[in-house]
CSV table of C-alpha atoms and ligand atoms in Angstrom, one decimal:
chain,number,residue,atom,x,y,z
M,42,MET,CA,-27.0,-14.7,-33.7
M,43,ALA,CA,-29.9,-14.0,-31.5
M,44,GLU,CA,-33.3,-14.1,-33.4
M,45,GLY,CA,-35.7,-11.1,-33.9
M,46,LYS,CA,-35.2,-7.4,-32.9
M,47,GLY,CA,-37.1,-6.5,-29.3
M,48,PRO,CA,-37.0,-3.7,-27.3
M,49,ASP,CA,-33.6,-4.9,-25.9
M,50,ARG,CA,-31.9,-5.9,-29.1
M,51,GLY,CA,-29.5,-3.5,-31.5
M,52,ILE,CA,-26.9,-4.6,-33.5
M,53,ASP,CA,-25.2,-7.1,-31.0
M,54,ALA,CA,-26.8,-9.9,-29.3
M,55,ALA,CA,-26.3,-8.3,-25.5
M,56,ARG,CA,-28.5,-5.8,-24.7
M,57,VAL,CA,-27.1,-2.6,-24.5
M,58,ALA,CA,-29.7,0.3,-23.1
M,59,GLY,CA,-32.3,-0.4,-20.5
M,60,LEU,CA,-30.4,-0.5,-17.4
M,61,GLY,CA,-33.1,0.9,-15.0
M,62,GLU,CA,-35.5,-1.4,-16.2
M,63,ALA,CA,-33.1,-4.5,-15.4
M,64,LEU,CA,-32.1,-3.2,-12.3
M,65,ALA,CA,-36.1,-2.8,-11.3
M,66,VAL,CA,-36.5,-6.4,-12.3
M,67,LEU,CA,-33.9,-7.4,-9.9
M,68,THR,CA,-34.4,-5.0,-6.8
M,69,PRO,CA,-37.5,-6.4,-5.0
M,70,ALA,CA,-35.4,-9.9,-4.6
M,71,LEU,CA,-31.8,-8.1,-4.0
M,72,GLU,CA,-33.9,-5.9,-1.0
M,73,ALA,CA,-35.2,-9.2,0.3
M,74,PHE,CA,-31.8,-10.6,0.3
M,75,VAL,CA,-30.6,-7.3,2.2
M,76,ARG,CA,-33.2,-7.9,4.6
M,77,ARG,CA,-33.2,-11.8,5.4
M,78,ARG,CA,-31.9,-13.0,8.7
M,79,ALA,CA,-29.4,-16.3,8.3
M,80,GLY,CA,-32.2,-19.2,8.3
M,81,ALA,CA,-31.6,-22.8,6.8
M,82,ASP,CA,-31.4,-23.3,3.1
M,83,SER,CA,-34.1,-25.8,2.2
M,84,GLY,CA,-34.1,-26.6,-1.2
M,85,ARG,CA,-31.2,-24.9,-2.8
M,86,GLY,CA,-29.2,-28.0,-3.4
M,87,GLU,CA,-31.6,-28.7,-6.1
M,88,ARG,CA,-31.9,-25.5,-7.3
M,89,LEU,CA,-28.3,-24.7,-8.0
M,90,ALA,CA,-27.9,-28.2,-9.8
M,91,ALA,CA,-30.5,-27.1,-12.3
M,92,LEU,CA,-28.1,-24.4,-13.1
M,93,ARG,CA,-26.0,-26.4,-14.6
M,94,THR,CA,-26.9,-26.3,-18.5
M,95,PRO,CA,-24.9,-26.6,-21.1
M,96,LEU,CA,-23.6,-23.8,-23.5
M,97,PRO,CA,-26.4,-22.4,-25.5
M,98,ALA,CA,-26.2,-22.0,-29.1
M,99,ARG,CA,-28.7,-19.5,-29.4
M,100,GLY,CA,-28.6,-16.9,-26.6
M,101,LEU,CA,-31.7,-17.1,-24.1
M,102,GLY,CA,-32.1,-13.4,-24.2
M,103,SER,CA,-31.8,-10.8,-21.7
M,104,ALA,CA,-35.4,-10.9,-20.1
M,105,GLU,CA,-35.1,-14.6,-19.6
M,106,VAL,CA,-31.2,-14.3,-18.2
M,107,LEU,CA,-32.2,-11.1,-15.8
M,108,GLU,CA,-35.4,-13.6,-14.8
M,109,ARG,CA,-32.8,-16.6,-13.8
M,110,LEU,CA,-30.7,-13.9,-11.8
M,111,ASN,CA,-33.8,-12.9,-9.8
M,112,ALA,CA,-34.3,-16.3,-9.0
M,113,LEU,CA,-30.9,-17.4,-8.0
M,114,ILE,CA,-30.7,-14.3,-5.6
M,115,VAL,CA,-32.4,-16.2,-2.7
M,116,ASP,CA,-29.6,-18.7,-2.7
M,117,GLY,CA,-27.0,-16.2,-2.2
M,118,LEU,CA,-24.7,-17.1,1.0
M,119,PRO,CA,-26.4,-15.2,3.8
M,120,ILE,CA,-23.0,-13.7,5.1
M,121,ALA,CA,-24.6,-10.2,5.4
M,122,ALA,CA,-27.4,-11.3,7.3
M,123,PRO,CA,-27.6,-10.7,11.2
M,124,GLY,CA,-26.3,-14.0,13.0
M,125,PHE,CA,-23.8,-14.8,10.1
M,126,MET,CA,-20.4,-15.4,12.1
M,127,ALA,CA,-18.4,-17.8,10.1
M,128,PHE,CA,-15.4,-17.3,7.9
M,129,VAL,CA,-13.5,-14.0,8.1
M,130,ASN,CA,-15.7,-12.4,5.4
M,131,SER,CA,-18.2,-9.8,5.3
M,132,ALA,CA,-20.8,-8.4,3.0
M,133,PRO,CA,-21.2,-5.1,1.3
M,134,PRO,CA,-23.8,-2.2,2.8
M,135,VAL,CA,-25.5,-0.5,0.1
M,136,VAL,CA,-23.2,1.8,-0.9
M,137,PRO,CA,-20.2,-0.2,-1.5
M,138,SER,CA,-22.3,-2.4,-3.6
M,139,VAL,CA,-23.9,0.4,-5.5
M,140,ALA,CA,-20.1,1.9,-6.2
M,141,GLN,CA,-19.2,-1.5,-7.5
M,142,LEU,CA,-21.8,-1.3,-10.2
M,143,VAL,CA,-20.9,2.1,-10.9
M,144,ALA,CA,-17.0,1.1,-11.4
M,145,ALA,CA,-18.0,-2.0,-13.6
M,146,ILE,CA,-20.4,0.4,-15.9
M,147,SER,CA,-18.6,3.5,-15.9
M,148,ALA,CA,-14.7,2.9,-15.0
M,149,PRO,CA,-14.1,-0.1,-16.2
M,150,SER,CA,-10.2,0.2,-15.7
M,151,ARG,CA,-8.5,2.0,-13.4
M,152,TRP,CA,-6.1,2.8,-16.6
M,153,TRP,CA,-6.0,6.6,-17.8
M,154,SER,CA,-6.8,9.8,-16.1
M,155,SER,CA,-10.5,8.4,-14.9
M,156,PRO,CA,-12.2,8.8,-11.7
M,157,GLY,CA,-11.5,5.3,-11.0
M,158,ALA,CA,-7.5,5.9,-11.1
M,159,VAL,CA,-7.5,9.1,-9.2
M,160,LEU,CA,-9.7,7.0,-6.7
M,161,GLU,CA,-7.4,4.3,-6.4
M,162,GLU,CA,-4.7,6.9,-5.6
M,163,LEU,CA,-7.0,8.4,-3.1
M,164,ALA,CA,-7.9,5.5,-1.6
M,165,MET,CA,-4.4,4.4,-1.2
M,166,SER,CA,-3.1,7.5,0.4
M,167,TRP,CA,-6.3,7.3,2.9
M,168,LEU,CA,-5.3,3.8,3.7
M,169,MET,CA,-1.9,4.9,4.1
M,170,GLU,CA,-2.9,7.9,6.6
M,171,LEU,CA,-5.2,5.0,8.2
M,172,PHE,CA,-1.7,3.3,9.1
M,173,SER,CA,0.6,6.4,9.6
M,174,TRP,CA,2.6,5.2,6.6
M,175,PRO,CA,5.1,7.4,4.8
M,176,THR,CA,3.6,9.0,1.7
M,177,THR,CA,7.2,7.8,0.2
M,178,GLY,CA,5.7,4.1,0.6
M,179,ALA,CA,3.9,2.3,-2.2
M,180,GLY,CA,0.9,0.7,-2.7
M,181,SER,CA,-2.2,-1.3,-4.8
M,182,LEU,CA,-5.7,-2.7,-4.5
M,183,VAL,CA,-5.4,-6.2,-5.9
M,184,SER,CA,-7.9,-8.9,-5.7
M,185,GLY,CA,-7.4,-9.9,-2.4
M,186,GLY,CA,-5.3,-10.9,0.8
M,187,ALA,CA,-3.7,-13.8,-1.1
M,188,VAL,CA,-2.7,-11.6,-3.9
M,189,ALA,CA,-1.6,-8.7,-1.8
M,190,THR,CA,0.7,-11.4,-0.1
M,191,LEU,CA,2.1,-12.4,-2.9
M,192,THR,CA,3.0,-9.1,-4.0
M,193,ALA,CA,4.7,-8.0,-1.1
M,194,LEU,CA,6.9,-11.2,-0.7
M,195,ALA,CA,7.6,-10.6,-4.8
M,196,ALA,CA,9.0,-7.1,-3.1
M,197,ALA,CA,10.7,-8.9,-0.1
M,198,ARG,CA,12.5,-11.0,-2.3
M,199,GLU,CA,13.7,-8.5,-4.7
M,200,ALA,CA,15.2,-6.4,-1.8
M,201,ALA,CA,16.6,-9.4,-0.4
M,202,GLY,CA,18.5,-9.8,-3.7
M,203,ALA,CA,19.3,-6.7,-3.9
M,204,ARG,CA,21.3,-6.7,-0.7
M,205,GLN,CA,23.3,-9.7,-2.2
M,206,GLY,CA,24.0,-7.9,-5.5
M,207,VAL,CA,21.3,-9.9,-7.5
M,208,ASP,CA,18.6,-9.1,-9.6
M,209,VAL,CA,16.1,-11.8,-8.7
M,210,GLY,CA,13.3,-10.6,-11.2
M,211,ARG,CA,15.7,-10.7,-14.3
M,212,ASP,CA,17.8,-13.8,-13.2
M,213,GLY,CA,15.4,-15.7,-10.8
M,214,VAL,CA,15.5,-17.0,-7.5
M,215,ALA,CA,18.3,-19.0,-7.8
M,216,ALA,CA,20.6,-16.4,-7.4
M,217,LEU,CA,19.6,-16.4,-3.8
M,218,GLU,CA,21.5,-18.2,-1.3
M,219,LYS,CA,19.1,-21.1,0.7
M,220,PRO,CA,16.3,-18.2,0.8
M,221,ARG,CA,13.9,-18.5,4.0
M,222,ILE,CA,11.2,-16.8,5.3
M,223,TYR,CA,10.0,-17.0,8.9
M,224,ALA,CA,6.7,-16.9,10.5
M,225,GLY,CA,4.6,-18.2,13.2
M,226,ASP,CA,2.5,-21.2,12.7
M,227,ASN,CA,-0.5,-19.2,12.9
M,228,VAL,CA,0.4,-17.6,9.7
M,229,HIS,CA,-2.5,-18.0,6.8
M,230,GLY,CA,-2.1,-20.9,4.2
M,231,VAL,CA,-1.7,-18.1,1.1
M,232,ALA,CA,1.8,-17.1,2.5
M,233,GLY,CA,3.2,-20.8,2.0
M,234,ARG,CA,1.5,-21.0,-1.9
M,235,ALA,CA,2.6,-17.5,-2.2
M,236,LEU,CA,6.1,-19.1,-1.7
M,237,ALA,CA,5.5,-21.7,-4.1
M,238,LEU,CA,4.6,-19.1,-6.8
M,239,LEU,CA,7.6,-16.8,-6.3
M,240,GLY,CA,9.5,-19.7,-6.6
M,241,LEU,CA,10.9,-19.9,-3.4
M,242,GLY,CA,9.1,-23.1,-2.6
M,243,ARG,CA,6.9,-23.9,0.2
M,244,ARG,CA,9.9,-25.6,2.2
M,245,ALA,CA,11.4,-22.1,2.6
M,246,LEU,CA,8.7,-21.4,5.2
M,247,VAL,CA,10.0,-21.8,8.4
M,248,THR,CA,7.6,-21.7,11.1
M,249,ALA,CA,8.1,-21.3,15.3
M,250,PRO,CA,5.2,-22.2,17.6
M,251,SER,CA,2.3,-19.4,18.3
M,252,SER,CA,-0.1,-19.2,21.1
M,253,PRO,CA,-4.1,-18.2,20.3
M,254,SER,CA,-3.9,-15.1,22.6
M,255,ALA,CA,-0.2,-14.1,22.0
M,256,GLY,CA,0.8,-14.9,18.6
M,257,VAL,CA,4.0,-16.2,17.7
M,258,LYS,CA,7.2,-17.3,20.0
M,259,LEU,CA,9.4,-14.1,19.2
M,260,ASP,CA,12.2,-16.0,20.9
M,261,ARG,CA,11.8,-19.2,18.8
M,262,LEU,CA,11.5,-17.4,15.6
M,263,MET,CA,14.8,-15.1,16.1
M,264,GLY,CA,16.7,-18.2,17.3
M,265,ARG,CA,15.7,-20.2,14.0
M,266,ILE,CA,16.7,-17.1,12.2
M,267,ASP,CA,19.9,-16.6,14.0
M,268,GLN,CA,20.8,-20.4,13.7
M,269,ASP,CA,19.7,-20.5,10.0
M,270,ARG,CA,21.8,-17.2,9.3
M,271,ALA,CA,25.4,-19.0,10.4
M,272,GLU,CA,24.7,-21.8,8.1
M,273,GLY,CA,24.6,-19.4,5.1
M,274,CYS,CA,20.8,-19.0,4.6
M,275,THR,CA,19.1,-15.7,3.3
M,276,ALA,CA,16.4,-14.5,5.6
M,277,VAL,CA,14.0,-13.0,2.9
M,278,ALA,CA,11.4,-11.9,5.4
M,279,VAL,CA,9.2,-12.6,8.6
M,280,ILE,CA,5.5,-12.5,7.9
M,281,ALA,CA,3.8,-11.3,11.1
M,282,THR,CA,0.0,-12.1,11.5
M,283,ALA,CA,-2.4,-9.0,12.7
M,284,GLY,CA,-5.7,-10.9,13.5
M,285,ASP,CA,-5.5,-14.7,12.8
M,286,ALA,CA,-8.0,-16.0,10.6
M,287,SER,CA,-8.7,-18.7,13.3
M,288,THR,CA,-8.6,-16.6,16.4
M,289,GLY,CA,-8.2,-13.8,15.8
M,290,ALA,CA,-4.3,-13.9,17.7
M,291,ILE,CA,-2.0,-10.7,17.3
M,292,ASP,CA,1.6,-11.1,17.3
M,293,ASP,CA,3.6,-8.9,19.3
M,294,LEU,CA,4.3,-6.5,16.7
M,295,PRO,CA,6.3,-3.9,18.6
M,296,ALA,CA,8.8,-6.6,19.6
M,297,LEU,CA,8.8,-8.1,15.8
M,298,VAL,CA,9.7,-4.6,14.6
M,299,ALA,CA,12.8,-4.4,16.7
M,300,ALA,CA,13.9,-8.0,16.3
M,301,CYS,CA,13.7,-7.5,12.3
M,302,ARG,CA,15.4,-4.5,12.4
M,303,ALA,CA,18.2,-5.5,14.7
M,304,ARG,CA,18.9,-8.0,12.1
M,305,GLY,CA,18.0,-6.2,9.1
M,306,VAL,CA,15.2,-8.4,7.8
M,307,TRP,CA,12.3,-7.8,6.1
M,308,LEU,CA,9.0,-7.2,8.2
M,309,HIS,CA,5.9,-8.4,6.4
M,310,VAL,CA,2.5,-8.0,8.5
M,311,ASP,CA,-0.5,-10.1,7.2
M,312,ALA,CA,-3.1,-7.7,8.9
M,313,SER,CA,-5.8,-8.9,6.3
M,314,TYR,CA,-8.2,-9.3,9.1
M,315,GLY,CA,-6.8,-7.2,11.8
M,316,GLY,CA,-5.5,-4.1,10.2
M,317,PHE,CA,-8.6,-1.7,10.4
M,318,ALA,CA,-9.1,-2.2,14.1
M,319,ILE,CA,-6.1,0.2,14.3
M,320,ASP,CA,-7.9,3.1,16.1
M,321,ASP,CA,-9.4,0.5,18.5
M,322,PRO,CA,-7.8,0.8,22.1
M,323,ARG,CA,-8.0,-2.3,23.1
M,324,VAL,CA,-5.5,-3.4,20.1
M,325,ALA,CA,-4.3,0.1,19.0
M,326,PRO,CA,-0.9,-0.5,21.1
M,327,ARG,CA,-0.2,-3.4,18.8
M,328,LEU,CA,-1.3,-2.3,15.8
M,329,ALA,CA,0.1,1.0,16.0
M,330,ALA,CA,3.7,-1.1,15.2
M,331,LEU,CA,1.9,-1.5,11.4
M,332,ALA,CA,3.5,1.9,10.6
M,333,GLU,CA,6.9,0.4,11.2
M,334,ALA,CA,6.6,-2.6,8.9
M,335,ASP,CA,8.3,-3.1,5.6
M,336,SER,CA,5.3,-4.4,3.9
M,337,VAL,CA,1.7,-4.6,5.2
M,338,VAL,CA,-1.4,-6.4,3.8
M,339,VAL,CA,-5.2,-5.6,4.7
M,340,ASP,CA,-8.3,-6.8,3.1
M,341,PRO,CA,-11.0,-3.7,2.6
M,342,HIS,CA,-13.4,-6.7,1.2
M,343,LYS,CA,-13.2,-7.8,5.6
M,344,TRP,CA,-14.0,-5.2,8.1
M,345,LEU,CA,-14.2,-2.2,5.4
M,346,ALA,CA,-17.4,-4.7,3.8
M,347,VAL,CA,-16.8,-3.7,0.4
M,348,PRO,CA,-18.0,-6.4,-2.2
M,349,ALA,CA,-15.3,-9.3,-2.6
M,350,GLY,CA,-12.5,-9.0,-4.4
M,351,VAL,CA,-10.2,-6.4,-2.8
M,352,GLY,CA,-7.0,-6.4,-1.3
M,353,ALA,CA,-4.4,-3.7,-0.3
M,354,VAL,CA,-0.9,-4.0,-0.2
M,355,LEU,CA,1.3,-1.6,1.1
M,356,VAL,CA,5.1,-1.6,0.4
M,357,ARG,CA,7.8,0.8,2.5
M,358,GLU,CA,10.6,0.6,-0.4
M,359,ARG,CA,9.2,1.8,-3.6
M,360,ARG,CA,12.4,0.4,-5.5
M,361,ALA,CA,12.0,-3.0,-4.2
M,362,LEU,CA,8.5,-3.2,-5.2
M,363,SER,CA,8.7,-1.4,-9.0
M,364,ALA,CA,11.7,-3.7,-9.3
M,365,ALA,CA,9.2,-6.8,-8.6
M,366,LEU,CA,6.5,-5.5,-11.0
M,367,ARG,CA,8.8,-4.0,-13.9
M,368,LEU,CA,6.5,-4.1,-16.9
M,369,PRO,CA,8.2,-3.3,-20.7
M,370,SER,CA,5.5,-0.7,-22.2
M,371,ALA,CA,3.0,-2.2,-24.7
M,372,ALA,CA,2.9,-1.1,-28.4
M,373,TYR,CA,-0.7,-1.4,-28.8
M,374,LEU,CA,-1.3,1.2,-26.0
M,375,GLY,CA,0.8,3.9,-27.8
M,376,GLY,CA,0.5,7.0,-28.8
M,377,SER,CA,0.3,8.1,-25.0
M,378,GLY,CA,3.7,9.0,-24.3
M,379,GLY,CA,4.1,6.9,-21.0
M,380,GLU,CA,6.8,4.2,-20.4
M,381,SER,CA,4.1,2.0,-19.5
M,382,PRO,CA,0.1,2.1,-19.8
M,383,PHE,CA,-0.1,2.8,-15.9
M,384,ASP,CA,1.6,6.0,-16.4
M,385,LEU,CA,-1.2,7.3,-18.4
M,386,ALA,CA,-3.1,7.1,-15.3
M,387,THR,CA,-1.0,8.8,-12.5
M,388,GLY,CA,2.3,9.3,-14.4
M,389,ARG,CA,3.5,6.6,-12.0
M,390,PRO,CA,3.8,2.8,-12.6
M,391,ALA,CA,1.1,0.7,-11.1
M,392,TRP,CA,2.3,-1.0,-7.7
M,393,THR,CA,0.5,-4.2,-9.0
M,394,PRO,CA,0.9,-7.5,-11.0
M,395,GLU,CA,-2.2,-7.3,-12.3
M,396,HIS,CA,-2.7,-5.6,-15.8
M,397,SER,CA,-6.4,-4.9,-16.2
M,398,ALA,CA,-8.1,-4.4,-13.3
M,399,PRO,CA,-11.5,-3.5,-12.1
M,400,ALA,CA,-11.5,0.6,-10.5
M,401,ARG,CA,-11.5,-1.0,-6.9
M,402,GLY,CA,-10.5,2.5,-5.4
M,403,LEU,CA,-13.8,3.8,-6.4
M,404,VAL,CA,-15.6,1.1,-4.2
M,405,VAL,CA,-12.9,1.4,-1.3
M,406,TRP,CA,-13.1,5.4,-1.5
M,407,ALA,CA,-16.9,5.0,-1.6
M,408,ALA,CA,-16.8,3.0,1.7
M,409,LEU,CA,-14.6,5.2,3.6
M,410,ALA,CA,-16.2,8.2,2.6
M,411,GLU,CA,-19.7,6.9,3.7
M,412,ILE,CA,-18.8,6.2,7.3
M,413,GLY,CA,-15.8,7.8,8.0
M,414,ARG,CA,-12.6,6.9,10.3
M,415,ASP,CA,-15.2,7.1,13.1
M,416,GLY,CA,-17.9,5.1,11.7
M,417,LEU,CA,-14.9,2.1,10.9
M,418,ARG,CA,-13.8,2.6,14.6
M,419,ALA,CA,-17.4,2.4,15.8
M,420,ARG,CA,-17.9,-1.0,14.1
M,421,VAL,CA,-14.7,-2.3,15.0
M,422,SER,CA,-15.3,-1.6,18.6
M,423,ARG,CA,-19.0,-3.0,18.2
M,424,HIS,CA,-17.5,-6.5,17.3
M,425,LEU,CA,-15.2,-6.7,19.3
M,426,ASP,CA,-17.6,-5.9,22.0
M,427,LEU,CA,-19.7,-8.8,20.7
M,428,ALA,CA,-16.6,-11.4,21.1
M,429,ARG,CA,-16.2,-10.3,24.7
M,430,GLN,CA,-20.0,-10.2,25.3
M,431,VAL,CA,-19.8,-14.2,23.9
M,432,ALA,CA,-16.6,-14.8,26.1
M,433,ALA,CA,-18.4,-13.6,29.2
M,434,ARG,CA,-21.6,-15.5,28.8
M,435,VAL,CA,-19.2,-18.7,28.1
M,436,GLN,CA,-17.8,-18.4,31.6
M,437,ARG,CA,-20.9,-18.1,33.2
M,438,GLU,CA,-22.1,-21.5,31.5
M,439,PRO,CA,-20.9,-24.6,33.3
M,440,SER,CA,-21.6,-26.6,29.9
M,441,LEU,CA,-19.2,-24.1,28.0
M,442,GLU,CA,-15.4,-23.1,28.4
M,443,LEU,CA,-13.8,-20.5,26.2
M,444,ALA,CA,-10.7,-21.7,24.5
M,445,ALA,CA,-8.7,-18.7,24.6
M,446,ASP,CA,-9.5,-15.1,25.6
M,447,PRO,CA,-10.7,-12.6,22.7
M,448,VAL,CA,-8.2,-10.7,21.0
M,449,LEU,CA,-10.2,-8.9,18.0
M,450,SER,CA,-13.7,-9.9,16.8
M,451,THR,CA,-13.4,-13.9,17.3
M,452,VAL,CA,-14.2,-15.8,20.0
M,453,VAL,CA,-13.6,-19.4,20.2
M,454,PHE,CA,-15.0,-21.4,22.8
M,455,ARG,CA,-16.0,-25.3,23.3
M,456,ALA,CA,-19.1,-27.5,24.9
M,457,ARG,CA,-18.1,-29.7,27.8
M,458,GLY,CA,-19.0,-32.9,27.6
M,459,PRO,CA,-18.1,-36.9,26.8
M,460,ASP,CA,-15.9,-37.3,23.4
M,461,ARG,CA,-15.2,-33.6,23.3
M,462,ASP,CA,-13.8,-33.5,19.9
M,463,ARG,CA,-16.5,-34.9,18.2
M,464,LEU,CA,-18.9,-32.9,20.5
M,465,GLN,CA,-18.0,-29.6,19.0
M,466,VAL,CA,-18.3,-30.4,15.4
M,467,ALA,CA,-21.9,-32.0,16.1
M,468,VAL,CA,-22.7,-28.8,17.8
M,469,VAL,CA,-21.5,-26.5,15.4
M,470,ARG,CA,-23.7,-28.8,12.4
M,471,ALA,CA,-26.7,-28.5,14.6
M,472,VAL,CA,-26.6,-25.1,15.3
M,473,ARG,CA,-26.3,-24.3,11.5
M,474,ALA,CA,-29.0,-26.4,10.5
M,475,ARG,CA,-31.4,-24.8,12.9
M,476,GLY,CA,-29.9,-21.6,11.0
M,477,ARG,CA,-30.4,-18.5,13.6
M,478,VAL,CA,-26.6,-17.7,13.7
M,479,ILE,CA,-24.1,-19.3,11.8
M,480,PRO,CA,-20.7,-20.3,13.3
M,481,SER,CA,-18.1,-21.9,12.1
M,482,LEU,CA,-15.6,-24.7,13.6
M,483,THR,CA,-11.7,-24.6,14.0
M,484,ARG,CA,-8.8,-26.0,15.7
M,485,VAL,CA,-7.5,-24.4,19.1
M,486,HIS,CA,-4.2,-25.9,20.5
M,487,GLY,CA,-4.9,-28.8,17.7
M,488,ALA,CA,-8.4,-29.7,19.0
M,489,PRO,CA,-12.0,-28.8,17.4
M,490,ALA,CA,-13.5,-25.4,18.9
M,491,ILE,CA,-16.7,-23.3,18.1
M,492,ARG,CA,-15.6,-20.2,16.6
M,493,ALA,CA,-17.7,-17.2,16.1
M,494,CYS,CA,-16.0,-14.1,13.8
M,495,PHE,CA,-18.2,-10.7,14.0
M,496,LEU,CA,-17.6,-8.8,11.1
M,497,GLY,CA,-21.1,-8.5,9.6
M,498,VAL,CA,-22.1,-4.9,9.6
M,499,GLN,CA,-25.7,-5.9,11.0
M,500,ASN,CA,-24.5,-8.5,13.8
M,501,SER,CA,-26.3,-7.0,17.5
M,502,GLU,CA,-26.1,-7.9,20.6
M,503,ALA,CA,-29.0,-10.0,19.9
M,504,ASP,CA,-26.9,-12.1,17.7
M,505,ALA,CA,-23.8,-12.6,20.0
M,506,ASP,CA,-26.6,-13.6,22.7
M,507,ALA,CA,-28.4,-16.3,20.4
M,508,LEU,CA,-25.0,-17.8,19.4
M,509,VAL,CA,-24.9,-19.0,22.9
M,510,ASP,CA,-28.4,-19.7,23.5
M,511,GLU,CA,-28.7,-22.2,20.4
M,512,VAL,CA,-25.4,-23.6,21.5
M,513,LEU,CA,-27.2,-24.3,24.6
M,514,ALA,CA,-30.3,-25.6,22.8
M,515,VAL,CA,-28.5,-28.1,21.1
M,516,LEU,CA,-26.4,-29.3,23.9
M,517,PRO,CA,-28.9,-31.7,25.8
M,518,GLY,CA,-29.7,-33.6,22.5
M,519,LEU,CA,-25.9,-34.6,21.7
M,520,THR,CA,-24.8,-35.4,25.0
M,521,GLU,CA,-27.6,-37.3,26.2
M,522,GLU,CA,-27.1,-40.9,24.2
Z,712,PLP,C1,-8.6,-13.7,4.7
Z,712,PLP,C2,-7.1,-14.0,5.2
Z,712,PLP,C3,-6.0,-14.2,3.6
Z,712,PLP,C4,-6.9,-14.3,2.7
Z,712,PLP,O1,-7.1,-13.2,2.1
Z,712,PLP,P1,-8.1,-13.3,0.9
Z,712,PLP,O2,-8.2,-11.9,0.7
Z,712,PLP,O3,-9.3,-14.4,1.2
Z,712,PLP,O4,-7.4,-13.7,-0.2
Z,712,PLP,C5,-5.1,-14.0,4.3
Z,712,PLP,N1,-4.7,-13.8,5.9
Z,712,PLP,C6,-5.4,-13.9,6.8
Z,712,PLP,C7,-5.2,-13.4,8.4
Z,712,PLP,C8,-7.0,-13.5,6.1
Z,712,PLP,O5,-8.1,-13.3,7.3
């Protein structure tokens, strides 16, 4: 038990009152963090190492812990900062951040008829509207693209079983005849892991080549499906990618829809990154086909910029999803009349493999409500412009070359010079050390390339220019020796 009874101590060791005061301790540092630029992180390593202390027997008390929290804010990842263009992550602006706090405090779960439950349903219906999905589809918010992919593929597996008269959820995957999943080699790594978790096995994933501008080579992919089927394999699903995390490439979704329909194969689209670009005329012709897919994953914690931990999964065939996620009612949640605990919330099953879960709908709702569909479109268009701005400058610079034409908000390019592969690695390292902009490194056609992905809401034309300026600034020092 903690010692004494300060103003923050009641019957429990944890403080239960004085929320405003606690926030006041943290607000200045949080404000400063939100305003900071990328910058180099001096001394961060030591400060982080100092955090590793043994489990205290006697609690430190709320004041001390708040002080420590306050001190570590400065070392947070500068994802929100203008100039951050690595990964495919964004950081939340003010309203989604605060909504997360509201959800944590007042809506600790999405069960029962709480705002959390109602807003999850509303947020899902808004997402379905954005993607022109039939309201007869089902969907839910889960922790991110990885779990959303797992969920969608579980439904696809269930549907493949149903076509063979097999209940996979009940009898297991062994009942499926040589299951295969098909994708371009641009498919995100979470797909293979989902197959491992679903018992289908990573080797069930069959890939066809893809190009960084045009996506998967359709003939090659369909050729494999037809050949495997002739050999008795079960085509469980095709996974298309709408916004590959490395280059932003989008597979030819309209052609994939037609080819999968013709073969009666489930089409899953990983639109974790690209989905929210649906209203931009440059990519809309491809993304409009999301409406025809059997399942889609899109990540609100990317372009919609809600706090990390929110992915959305949409599944056209409710039956397949509910069969995959069937849950017996829990005795300890009795007295409320529903079949499963989730019935208490909406009168419908929850379309998620999770059980207790945060009220993510509240956060997604807040983000969409704040900026609206127009605000989202403007954000996406600005980011697509920035990628093209960098590409145009790269093409004008004799010492640089484009590795692929930008499709979404990602641009990949290379510095010219001796020992080319090592040069790209060195350039990215040197640019990041200076701290003005934070690009990342990727591989395009098997070789290293400099990559910038514009998702951060604060990135501007000045940051896009700074990326090229910084590369040009470090280049002479790296090519001279
Ligand atoms: C980010 C991403 C994922 C993984 O999603 P998480 O939200 O990080 O779990 C999968 N596919 C693509 C294309 C992505 O960009």
